[in-house]
mmCIF file of C-alpha atoms in Angstrom:
data_model
loop_
_atom_site.group_PDB
_atom_site.id
_atom_site.type_symbol
_atom_site.label_atom_id
_atom_site.label_comp_id
_atom_site.label_asym_id
_atom_site.label_seq_id
_atom_site.Cartn_x
_atom_site.Cartn_y
_atom_site.Cartn_z
ATOM 1 C CA UNK A 231 32.643 -98.788 -4.334
ATOM 2 C CA UNK A 232 35.861 -97.744 -3.304
ATOM 3 C CA UNK A 233 38.228 -101.303 -3.791
ATOM 4 C CA UNK A 234 41.179 -100.217 -2.116
ATOM 5 C CA UNK A 235 39.301 -99.904 1.099
ATOM 6 C CA UNK A 236 37.482 -103.513 0.418
ATOM 7 C CA UNK A 237 40.458 -104.830 -0.432
ATOM 8 C CA UNK A 238 42.536 -104.270 2.970
ATOM 9 C CA UNK A 239 39.046 -104.261 4.981
ATOM 10 C CA UNK A 240 37.220 -106.540 4.311
ATOM 11 C CA UNK A 241 38.407 -109.390 3.910
ATOM 12 C CA UNK A 242 39.523 -109.805 -0.268
ATOM 13 C CA UNK A 243 43.289 -110.472 0.953
ATOM 14 C CA UNK A 244 41.743 -113.703 1.015
ATOM 15 C CA UNK A 245 40.999 -114.460 -2.242
ATOM 16 C CA UNK A 246 43.764 -112.768 -4.112
ATOM 17 C CA UNK A 247 41.751 -114.067 -7.535
ATOM 18 C CA UNK A 248 38.698 -112.281 -7.028
ATOM 19 C CA UNK A 249 39.564 -108.833 -8.894
ATOM 20 C CA UNK A 250 41.813 -110.520 -11.274
ATOM 21 C CA UNK A 251 40.368 -110.645 -14.039
ATOM 22 C CA UNK A 252 37.375 -113.443 -14.741
ATOM 23 C CA UNK A 253 39.358 -115.077 -17.778
ATOM 24 C CA UNK A 254 40.515 -118.310 -15.644
ATOM 25 C CA UNK A 255 38.500 -120.599 -17.424
ATOM 26 C CA UNK A 256 40.735 -120.382 -20.544
ATOM 27 C CA UNK A 257 44.384 -121.369 -18.468
ATOM 28 C CA UNK A 258 46.788 -124.221 -19.349
ATOM 29 C CA UNK A 259 48.178 -124.555 -16.079
ATOM 30 C CA UNK A 260 47.924 -128.331 -15.059
ATOM 31 C CA UNK A 261 47.320 -127.278 -10.867
ATOM 32 C CA UNK A 262 44.792 -125.074 -11.818
ATOM 33 C CA UNK A 263 42.670 -127.519 -13.867
ATOM 34 C CA UNK A 264 42.731 -130.319 -11.213
ATOM 35 C CA UNK A 265 42.165 -128.218 -8.847
ATOM 36 C CA UNK A 266 38.866 -126.414 -10.519
ATOM 37 C CA UNK A 267 38.008 -129.704 -12.933
ATOM 38 C CA UNK A 268 37.438 -131.391 -8.519
ATOM 39 C CA UNK A 269 35.609 -128.204 -7.197
ATOM 40 C CA UNK A 270 32.821 -128.009 -9.548
ATOM 41 C CA UNK A 271 32.567 -132.233 -9.716
ATOM 42 C CA UNK A 272 32.408 -131.630 -5.923
ATOM 43 C CA UNK A 273 30.123 -128.460 -6.201
ATOM 44 C CA UNK A 274 27.659 -130.217 -8.588
ATOM 45 C CA UNK A 275 27.316 -133.229 -6.033
ATOM 46 C CA UNK A 276 26.634 -130.486 -3.105
ATOM 47 C CA UNK A 277 24.138 -129.195 -4.582
ATOM 48 C CA UNK A 278 22.070 -131.735 -6.035
ATOM 49 C CA UNK A 279 22.082 -133.392 -2.412
ATOM 50 C CA UNK A 280 18.536 -133.701 0.105
ATOM 51 C CA UNK A 281 19.448 -130.080 2.120
ATOM 52 C CA UNK A 282 20.226 -128.419 -0.920
ATOM 53 C CA UNK A 283 16.361 -128.484 -2.486
ATOM 54 C CA UNK A 284 15.555 -126.576 -0.113
ATOM 55 C CA UNK A 285 18.010 -123.565 -0.430
ATOM 56 C CA UNK A 286 17.877 -123.756 -3.790
ATOM 57 C CA UNK A 287 14.280 -123.561 -3.633
ATOM 58 C CA UNK A 288 14.131 -121.199 -0.859
ATOM 59 C CA UNK A 289 16.366 -118.967 -2.693
ATOM 60 C CA UNK A 290 14.069 -118.766 -6.212
ATOM 61 C CA UNK A 291 11.445 -117.723 -4.068
ATOM 62 C CA UNK A 292 13.057 -114.469 -3.443
ATOM 63 C CA UNK A 293 13.399 -114.285 -6.743
ATOM 64 C CA UNK A 294 16.989 -114.722 -6.570
ATOM 65 C CA UNK A 295 17.234 -118.330 -8.652
ATOM 66 C CA UNK A 296 20.669 -119.727 -8.568
ATOM 67 C CA UNK A 297 22.688 -119.973 -11.561
ATOM 68 C CA UNK A 298 25.873 -122.248 -10.598
ATOM 69 C CA UNK A 299 27.970 -120.290 -13.364
ATOM 70 C CA UNK A 300 26.982 -117.166 -12.320
ATOM 71 C CA UNK A 301 27.023 -117.493 -8.679
ATOM 72 C CA UNK A 302 29.291 -119.364 -8.114
ATOM 73 C CA UNK A 303 33.149 -119.846 -8.650
ATOM 74 C CA UNK A 304 36.278 -122.011 -7.719
ATOM 75 C CA UNK A 305 39.075 -120.193 -6.846
ATOM 76 C CA UNK A 306 42.649 -120.556 -5.403
ATOM 77 C CA UNK A 307 42.800 -119.638 -1.898
ATOM 78 C CA UNK A 308 45.112 -118.141 1.277
ATOM 79 C CA UNK A 309 45.590 -119.890 4.480
ATOM 80 C CA UNK A 310 43.203 -122.221 5.196
ATOM 81 C CA UNK A 311 39.714 -120.440 4.302
ATOM 82 C CA UNK A 312 37.422 -122.203 2.801
ATOM 83 C CA UNK A 313 35.083 -120.223 1.196
ATOM 84 C CA UNK A 314 33.339 -117.041 0.952
ATOM 85 C CA UNK A 315 30.268 -114.967 -0.517
ATOM 86 C CA UNK A 316 30.726 -111.964 -2.517
ATOM 87 C CA UNK A 317 28.330 -109.648 -1.976
ATOM 88 C CA UNK A 318 29.478 -106.958 -4.719
ATOM 89 C CA UNK A 319 29.464 -109.593 -6.913
ATOM 90 C CA UNK A 320 26.758 -111.987 -5.194
ATOM 91 C CA UNK A 321 28.964 -114.821 -5.818
ATOM 92 C CA UNK A 322 29.833 -117.780 -3.962
ATOM 93 C CA UNK A 323 33.867 -118.338 -4.207
ATOM 94 C CA UNK A 324 34.892 -121.936 -3.021
ATOM 95 C CA UNK A 325 38.609 -122.946 -2.116
ATOM 96 C CA UNK A 326 39.596 -125.022 -4.421
ATOM 97 C CA UNK A 327 42.964 -124.765 -3.117
ATOM 98 C CA UNK A 328 41.377 -125.861 0.633
ATOM 99 C CA UNK A 329 38.189 -127.807 -0.309
ATOM 100 C CA UNK A 330 39.574 -131.993 -0.329
ATOM 101 C CA UNK A 331 36.386 -133.484 0.354
ATOM 102 C CA UNK A 332 32.821 -133.653 -0.253
ATOM 103 C CA UNK A 333 31.026 -133.446 2.956
ATOM 104 C CA UNK A 334 33.329 -130.394 3.389
ATOM 105 C CA UNK A 335 32.472 -129.394 -0.377
ATOM 106 C CA UNK A 336 28.572 -129.886 1.019
ATOM 107 C CA UNK A 337 28.586 -127.861 4.686
ATOM 108 C CA UNK A 338 30.692 -125.135 2.324
ATOM 109 C CA UNK A 339 28.302 -124.921 0.564
ATOM 110 C CA UNK A 340 25.484 -125.365 2.523
ATOM 111 C CA UNK A 341 27.128 -122.193 4.900
ATOM 112 C CA UNK A 342 27.662 -119.754 1.774
ATOM 113 C CA UNK A 343 24.119 -120.333 0.478
ATOM 114 C CA UNK A 344 22.930 -119.090 4.204
ATOM 115 C CA UNK A 345 24.705 -115.999 3.637
ATOM 116 C CA UNK A 346 23.296 -116.091 -0.053
ATOM 117 C CA UNK A 347 19.807 -116.273 1.115
ATOM 118 C CA UNK A 348 19.959 -113.718 4.051
ATOM 119 C CA UNK A 349 21.952 -111.421 1.023
ATOM 120 C CA UNK A 350 18.187 -111.573 -1.238
ATOM 121 C CA UNK A 351 15.920 -111.447 1.869
ATOM 122 C CA UNK A 352 17.031 -108.633 3.990
ATOM 123 C CA UNK A 353 19.390 -105.315 3.385
ATOM 124 C CA UNK A 354 22.522 -106.912 5.396
ATOM 125 C CA UNK A 355 24.973 -103.797 5.291
ATOM 126 C CA UNK A 356 28.194 -106.726 5.314
ATOM 127 C CA UNK A 357 31.354 -103.899 4.617
ATOM 128 C CA UNK A 358 29.899 -101.678 7.681
ATOM 129 C CA UNK A 359 26.999 -103.286 10.138
ATOM 130 C CA UNK A 360 28.890 -105.533 12.618
ATOM 131 C CA UNK A 361 25.936 -106.847 13.480
ATOM 132 C CA UNK A 362 24.435 -108.337 10.440
ATOM 133 C CA UNK A 363 27.828 -110.184 9.452
ATOM 134 C CA UNK A 364 27.901 -111.217 12.780
ATOM 135 C CA UNK A 365 24.051 -112.623 12.885
ATOM 136 C CA UNK A 366 25.107 -114.170 9.351
ATOM 137 C CA UNK A 367 27.694 -115.987 10.543
ATOM 138 C CA UNK A 368 25.931 -117.404 13.588
ATOM 139 C CA UNK A 369 23.548 -118.771 11.525
ATOM 140 C CA UNK A 370 25.817 -120.150 8.669
ATOM 141 C CA UNK A 371 27.751 -122.748 11.582
ATOM 142 C CA UNK A 372 23.841 -122.924 12.993
ATOM 143 C CA UNK A 373 22.722 -124.509 9.985
ATOM 144 C CA UNK A 374 25.089 -125.602 7.747
ATOM 145 C CA UNK A 375 26.444 -128.847 10.168
ATOM 146 C CA UNK A 376 29.740 -126.564 10.738
ATOM 147 C CA UNK A 377 29.211 -127.327 14.221
ATOM 148 C CA UNK A 378 27.670 -131.209 13.932
ATOM 149 C CA UNK A 379 28.429 -133.494 16.890
ATOM 150 C CA UNK A 380 31.043 -135.360 14.071
ATOM 151 C CA UNK A 381 32.568 -132.653 12.328
ATOM 152 C CA UNK A 382 33.810 -130.974 15.523
ATOM 153 C CA UNK A 383 35.166 -134.339 16.971
ATOM 154 C CA UNK A 384 36.752 -134.988 13.867
ATOM 155 C CA UNK A 385 38.151 -131.575 14.783
ATOM 156 C CA UNK A 386 39.306 -132.748 17.807
ATOM 157 C CA UNK A 387 36.252 -131.083 20.005
ATOM 158 C CA UNK A 388 34.892 -133.316 21.963
ATOM 159 C CA UNK A 389 32.125 -131.432 23.928
ATOM 160 C CA UNK A 390 28.159 -132.276 24.050
ATOM 161 C CA UNK A 391 26.271 -130.764 26.294
ATOM 162 C CA UNK A 392 25.126 -127.971 24.469
ATOM 163 C CA UNK A 393 28.685 -128.060 22.953
ATOM 164 C CA UNK A 394 26.899 -127.075 19.385
ATOM 165 C CA UNK A 395 26.466 -123.085 20.202
ATOM 166 C CA UNK A 396 30.224 -123.135 21.825
ATOM 167 C CA UNK A 397 31.074 -123.838 18.649
ATOM 168 C CA UNK A 398 28.949 -121.927 16.806
ATOM 169 C CA UNK A 399 29.475 -119.174 19.101
ATOM 170 C CA UNK A 400 33.554 -120.008 17.961
ATOM 171 C CA UNK A 401 32.654 -120.245 14.483
ATOM 172 C CA UNK A 402 31.198 -117.117 14.134
ATOM 173 C CA UNK A 403 33.926 -114.723 16.512
ATOM 174 C CA UNK A 404 36.478 -116.128 14.111
ATOM 175 C CA UNK A 405 34.906 -115.927 10.481
ATOM 176 C CA UNK A 406 34.171 -112.062 11.483
ATOM 177 C CA UNK A 407 38.130 -111.767 12.595
ATOM 178 C CA UNK A 408 39.422 -113.219 10.008
ATOM 179 C CA UNK A 409 37.344 -110.776 8.283
ATOM 180 C CA UNK A 410 37.306 -108.049 9.846
ATOM 181 C CA UNK A 411 40.204 -105.385 11.581
ATOM 182 C CA UNK A 412 38.955 -105.814 15.258
ATOM 183 C CA UNK A 413 39.790 -107.179 18.554
ATOM 184 C CA UNK A 414 38.812 -110.001 19.956
ATOM 185 C CA UNK A 415 37.462 -108.977 22.761
ATOM 186 C CA UNK A 416 35.013 -106.627 20.029
ATOM 187 C CA UNK A 417 34.017 -109.451 17.801
ATOM 188 C CA UNK A 418 33.200 -111.859 20.753
ATOM 189 C CA UNK A 419 30.967 -108.564 22.637
ATOM 190 C CA UNK A 420 29.278 -108.208 18.861
ATOM 191 C CA UNK A 421 28.501 -112.012 18.516
ATOM 192 C CA UNK A 422 27.048 -112.441 22.488
ATOM 193 C CA UNK A 423 24.572 -109.452 21.529
ATOM 194 C CA UNK A 424 23.449 -110.949 18.607
ATOM 195 C CA UNK A 425 23.511 -114.048 19.558
ATOM 196 C CA UNK A 426 19.479 -115.164 21.107
ATOM 197 C CA UNK A 427 18.309 -113.669 17.963
ATOM 198 C CA UNK A 428 19.818 -115.031 15.152
ATOM 199 C CA UNK A 429 20.726 -118.822 16.514
ATOM 200 C CA UNK A 430 16.927 -119.165 16.885
ATOM 201 C CA UNK A 431 16.119 -117.687 13.510
ATOM 202 C CA UNK A 432 15.743 -120.745 11.440
ATOM 203 C CA UNK A 433 14.845 -120.193 8.271
ATOM 204 C CA UNK A 434 15.326 -121.697 5.040
ATOM 205 C CA UNK A 435 14.978 -124.362 7.176
ATOM 206 C CA UNK A 436 12.554 -124.437 10.579
ATOM 207 C CA UNK A 437 14.272 -126.105 12.257
ATOM 208 C CA UNK A 438 18.178 -126.878 12.583
ATOM 209 C CA UNK A 439 18.485 -129.191 10.576
ATOM 210 C CA UNK A 440 21.105 -131.831 11.982
ATOM 211 C CA UNK A 441 20.341 -135.068 9.636
ATOM 212 C CA UNK A 442 19.158 -135.923 5.958
ATOM 213 C CA UNK A 443 15.621 -136.364 8.233
ATOM 214 C CA UNK A 444 15.424 -132.711 9.205
ATOM 215 C CA UNK A 445 16.111 -131.511 5.781
ATOM 216 C CA UNK A 446 13.707 -133.586 3.936
ATOM 217 C CA UNK A 447 10.665 -132.503 7.479
ATOM 218 C CA UNK A 448 12.400 -128.792 6.435
ATOM 219 C CA UNK A 449 11.278 -129.565 2.287
ATOM 220 C CA UNK A 450 7.806 -131.119 2.859
ATOM 221 C CA UNK A 451 7.134 -128.465 5.056
ATOM 222 C CA UNK A 452 8.019 -125.711 2.483
ATOM 223 C CA UNK A 453 6.527 -127.193 0.566
ATOM 224 C CA UNK A 454 3.040 -127.503 2.629
ATOM 225 C CA UNK A 455 3.680 -124.057 3.220
ATOM 226 C CA UNK A 456 0.459 -122.627 1.726
ATOM 227 C CA UNK A 457 -2.052 -124.694 3.450
ATOM 228 C CA UNK A 458 -0.055 -124.102 6.987
ATOM 229 C CA UNK A 459 -0.351 -120.261 6.614
ATOM 230 C CA UNK A 460 -4.035 -120.461 5.382
ATOM 231 C CA UNK A 461 -5.694 -122.520 8.303
ATOM 232 C CA UNK A 462 -3.707 -121.580 11.205
ATOM 233 C CA UNK B 162 -12.667 -113.881 6.002
ATOM 234 C CA UNK B 163 -12.518 -116.159 8.778
ATOM 235 C CA UNK B 164 -16.668 -117.504 8.301
ATOM 236 C CA UNK B 165 -15.919 -118.198 4.970
ATOM 237 C CA UNK B 166 -12.790 -120.171 5.237
ATOM 238 C CA UNK B 167 -14.484 -122.372 7.893
ATOM 239 C CA UNK B 168 -16.380 -124.960 5.024
ATOM 240 C CA UNK B 169 -12.246 -125.118 3.233
ATOM 241 C CA UNK B 170 -10.715 -125.500 6.939
ATOM 242 C CA UNK B 171 -7.952 -128.259 7.106
ATOM 243 C CA UNK B 172 -5.567 -129.172 9.502
ATOM 244 C CA UNK B 173 -2.333 -126.669 8.809
ATOM 245 C CA UNK B 174 -0.583 -130.238 8.162
ATOM 246 C CA UNK B 175 -1.539 -133.771 6.975
ATOM 247 C CA UNK B 176 -2.992 -135.950 9.755
ATOM 248 C CA UNK B 177 -0.177 -137.932 9.012
ATOM 249 C CA UNK B 178 3.097 -135.340 9.013
ATOM 250 C CA UNK B 179 2.069 -135.013 12.808
ATOM 251 C CA UNK B 180 3.071 -138.515 13.468
ATOM 252 C CA UNK B 181 5.486 -137.754 12.131
ATOM 253 C CA UNK B 182 6.906 -135.528 13.372
ATOM 254 C CA UNK B 183 6.091 -137.360 17.064
ATOM 255 C CA UNK B 184 8.489 -140.158 15.760
ATOM 256 C CA UNK B 185 11.245 -138.337 14.400
ATOM 257 C CA UNK B 186 10.980 -135.926 17.782
ATOM 258 C CA UNK B 187 11.087 -139.575 20.451
ATOM 259 C CA UNK B 188 13.817 -141.032 18.063
ATOM 260 C CA UNK B 189 17.190 -141.675 19.938
ATOM 261 C CA UNK B 190 19.181 -139.541 16.992
ATOM 262 C CA UNK B 191 17.002 -136.165 17.074
ATOM 263 C CA UNK B 192 17.021 -136.795 21.349
ATOM 264 C CA UNK B 193 20.871 -137.022 21.154
ATOM 265 C CA UNK B 194 21.142 -133.841 18.642
ATOM 266 C CA UNK B 195 18.821 -131.734 21.147
ATOM 267 C CA UNK B 196 20.931 -132.616 24.473
ATOM 268 C CA UNK B 197 23.656 -131.627 21.886
ATOM 269 C CA UNK B 198 22.157 -128.034 21.320
ATOM 270 C CA UNK B 199 19.998 -126.830 23.369
ATOM 271 C CA UNK B 200 21.491 -129.791 26.856
ATOM 272 C CA UNK B 201 17.760 -131.281 27.410
ATOM 273 C CA UNK B 202 15.676 -133.856 26.113
ATOM 274 C CA UNK B 203 13.386 -132.437 23.705
ATOM 275 C CA UNK B 204 9.879 -132.258 24.834
ATOM 276 C CA UNK B 205 7.517 -134.332 21.752
ATOM 277 C CA UNK B 206 3.943 -134.406 23.545
ATOM 278 C CA UNK B 207 2.548 -131.352 21.464
ATOM 279 C CA UNK B 208 3.233 -133.293 18.854
ATOM 280 C CA UNK B 209 1.240 -136.131 19.724
ATOM 281 C CA UNK B 210 -1.216 -134.082 21.226
ATOM 282 C CA UNK B 211 -1.713 -132.403 17.959
ATOM 283 C CA UNK B 212 -2.016 -135.817 15.721
ATOM 284 C CA UNK B 213 -4.643 -136.898 18.182
ATOM 285 C CA UNK B 214 -6.829 -133.370 17.563
ATOM 286 C CA UNK B 215 -5.974 -133.721 13.815
ATOM 287 C CA UNK B 216 -7.943 -137.208 13.904
ATOM 288 C CA UNK B 217 -10.964 -135.890 15.980
ATOM 289 C CA UNK B 218 -11.241 -133.310 12.829
ATOM 290 C CA UNK B 219 -10.735 -135.898 10.638
ATOM 291 C CA UNK B 220 -13.505 -137.995 12.484
ATOM 292 C CA UNK B 221 -16.359 -135.376 13.610
ATOM 293 C CA UNK B 222 -15.611 -131.925 12.496
ATOM 294 C CA UNK B 223 -14.715 -130.814 16.158
ATOM 295 C CA UNK B 224 -14.383 -126.740 16.817
ATOM 296 C CA UNK B 225 -12.342 -128.236 19.522
ATOM 297 C CA UNK B 226 -9.943 -130.022 17.505
ATOM 298 C CA UNK B 227 -9.501 -127.261 15.396
ATOM 299 C CA UNK B 228 -9.358 -124.535 17.980
ATOM 300 C CA UNK B 229 -7.180 -126.310 19.663
ATOM 301 C CA UNK B 230 -4.884 -127.640 16.731
ATOM 302 C CA UNK B 231 -4.813 -123.864 15.680
ATOM 303 C CA UNK B 232 -3.431 -122.727 19.005
ATOM 304 C CA UNK B 233 -0.647 -124.936 18.854
ATOM 305 C CA UNK B 234 0.389 -124.515 15.988
ATOM 306 C CA UNK B 235 0.163 -120.129 16.228
ATOM 307 C CA UNK B 236 2.581 -120.523 19.533
ATOM 308 C CA UNK B 237 5.013 -122.728 17.595
ATOM 309 C CA UNK B 238 4.882 -119.851 14.865
ATOM 310 C CA UNK B 239 5.399 -117.282 17.636
ATOM 311 C CA UNK B 240 8.420 -119.368 19.607
ATOM 312 C CA UNK B 241 9.668 -118.531 15.950
ATOM 313 C CA UNK B 242 9.291 -115.018 15.595
ATOM 314 C CA UNK B 243 9.535 -113.909 19.083
ATOM 315 C CA UNK B 244 13.070 -112.428 18.341
ATOM 316 C CA UNK B 245 13.876 -108.946 17.182
ATOM 317 C CA UNK B 246 15.546 -109.796 14.012
ATOM 318 C CA UNK B 247 18.785 -107.996 13.080
ATOM 319 C CA UNK B 248 18.369 -106.299 9.621
ATOM 320 C CA UNK B 249 15.241 -105.268 8.281
ATOM 321 C CA UNK B 250 13.617 -107.902 5.207
ATOM 322 C CA UNK B 251 13.600 -106.561 1.679
ATOM 323 C CA UNK B 252 10.897 -105.824 -0.553
ATOM 324 C CA UNK B 253 12.219 -106.929 -3.648
ATOM 325 C CA UNK B 254 15.468 -108.749 -4.162
ATOM 326 C CA UNK B 255 19.490 -107.594 -4.445
ATOM 327 C CA UNK B 256 18.898 -105.693 -8.438
ATOM 328 C CA UNK B 257 22.610 -106.299 -9.499
ATOM 329 C CA UNK B 258 21.973 -110.415 -8.539
ATOM 330 C CA UNK B 259 21.715 -111.377 -12.487
ATOM 331 C CA UNK B 260 23.922 -108.814 -13.422
ATOM 332 C CA UNK B 261 26.517 -109.615 -15.377
ATOM 333 C CA UNK B 262 30.229 -110.685 -13.561
ATOM 334 C CA UNK B 263 32.136 -106.960 -14.173
ATOM 335 C CA UNK B 264 35.278 -108.193 -16.459
ATOM 336 C CA UNK B 265 37.962 -105.092 -15.953
ATOM 337 C CA UNK B 266 37.812 -104.078 -12.434
ATOM 338 C CA UNK B 267 39.603 -100.373 -11.558
ATOM 339 C CA UNK B 268 43.097 -101.637 -9.242
ATOM 340 C CA UNK B 269 45.599 -100.224 -7.788
ATOM 341 C CA UNK B 270 48.500 -101.488 -8.989
#
C-alpha cells in the first residue's frame, strides 16, 4: 500500500502517532501516562456496558473476535477528532486527549465498532469508494447514540421532529469531510444518495438502540436468532 | 422440509417476548424516540396481534394463528431488507484481522 498517498489523502494526518511505531507502552512521559491510563480504564468500562454485548458477540460470530490489546489503541490525536477505525491495521483508534467522559467513550467505542462490524461483514472499500465510507458513517452516527436527543441537546442542537435524521446526515457529512479532500456539496450529494439504504440498515441490532432496553431487546433477538429464522 | 418440520414448529419468538415488545413499543420513552427519529407515532398493534396469535397457537395449535404469525414476521424481515445494499457481503472475514501489527512501517521522512 502506498503510504505517502495514505497519509495525505485518507485523514491519517489526524492521527499522527499511527505510523510512528507502536512501542508507546514503555514511555515515561507523565502526561502520556495519565491520558493513556485513563483511556484504557474508560475503554474497559465501555466494553462492559450492555450496548457492547451485541456488538462484541456479533463480531465474534463473524469470526472476527475482538481483542482489546490488538484491536484498540489509545493515542493522541489532532484537533477535536474523538476516534477512528484504521482498516489497514484493523484497529480502533481512541483519542485519549479528546475523550474526557465515560459517556463519550461509550459512544465513540460503539461508533467505531459499527465500522469494524461493517469491515468484517462486507467488502468495504474504505479508501476508494466514497459511497461505502458514507454508508458506514451514516450507520455509525445512527446506531451509536451520537445523535440521541440528550447528546444533541448537550451540543445545543435542540430539535425534535425527525431531528435524529438531520443529525445523522450532518455528522456523516462532517466525518467524510474530515478524512477526505472533497467539497461540501460533493459530500452532501454522496450522503444523500446512500442515505435511505444505510439509515435503514440496523445490523447487528435489528433496531436503532435509543436506550438500554432497546439494546437488551436487540441482544435477546440475537440470542434467539436460530429459533427465529428456523420458524419463519 | 416443511412437512417434516410441522410437528416441531413453534412461534419464532416466545409469547412473552411479543408482549414485552408491545409494552415497550407503547411506552412513553419509545414513543418519544420514535417521534424524534421518524416524526411519527409508532404503530404497535402488530405486536399485540402477534402475541394473541402466539397464545392461540399454544392453546389450540391453530393453523390460522401459525400462518398469521409467520406472515407477520416475514413482513418484518422484508421491511429490514427491502433496500439494495451499497456493498457486497463477505464470505470470509478479512484475512488480516488478527495479523500482528507492523512495528516498522516504511516512512517517507
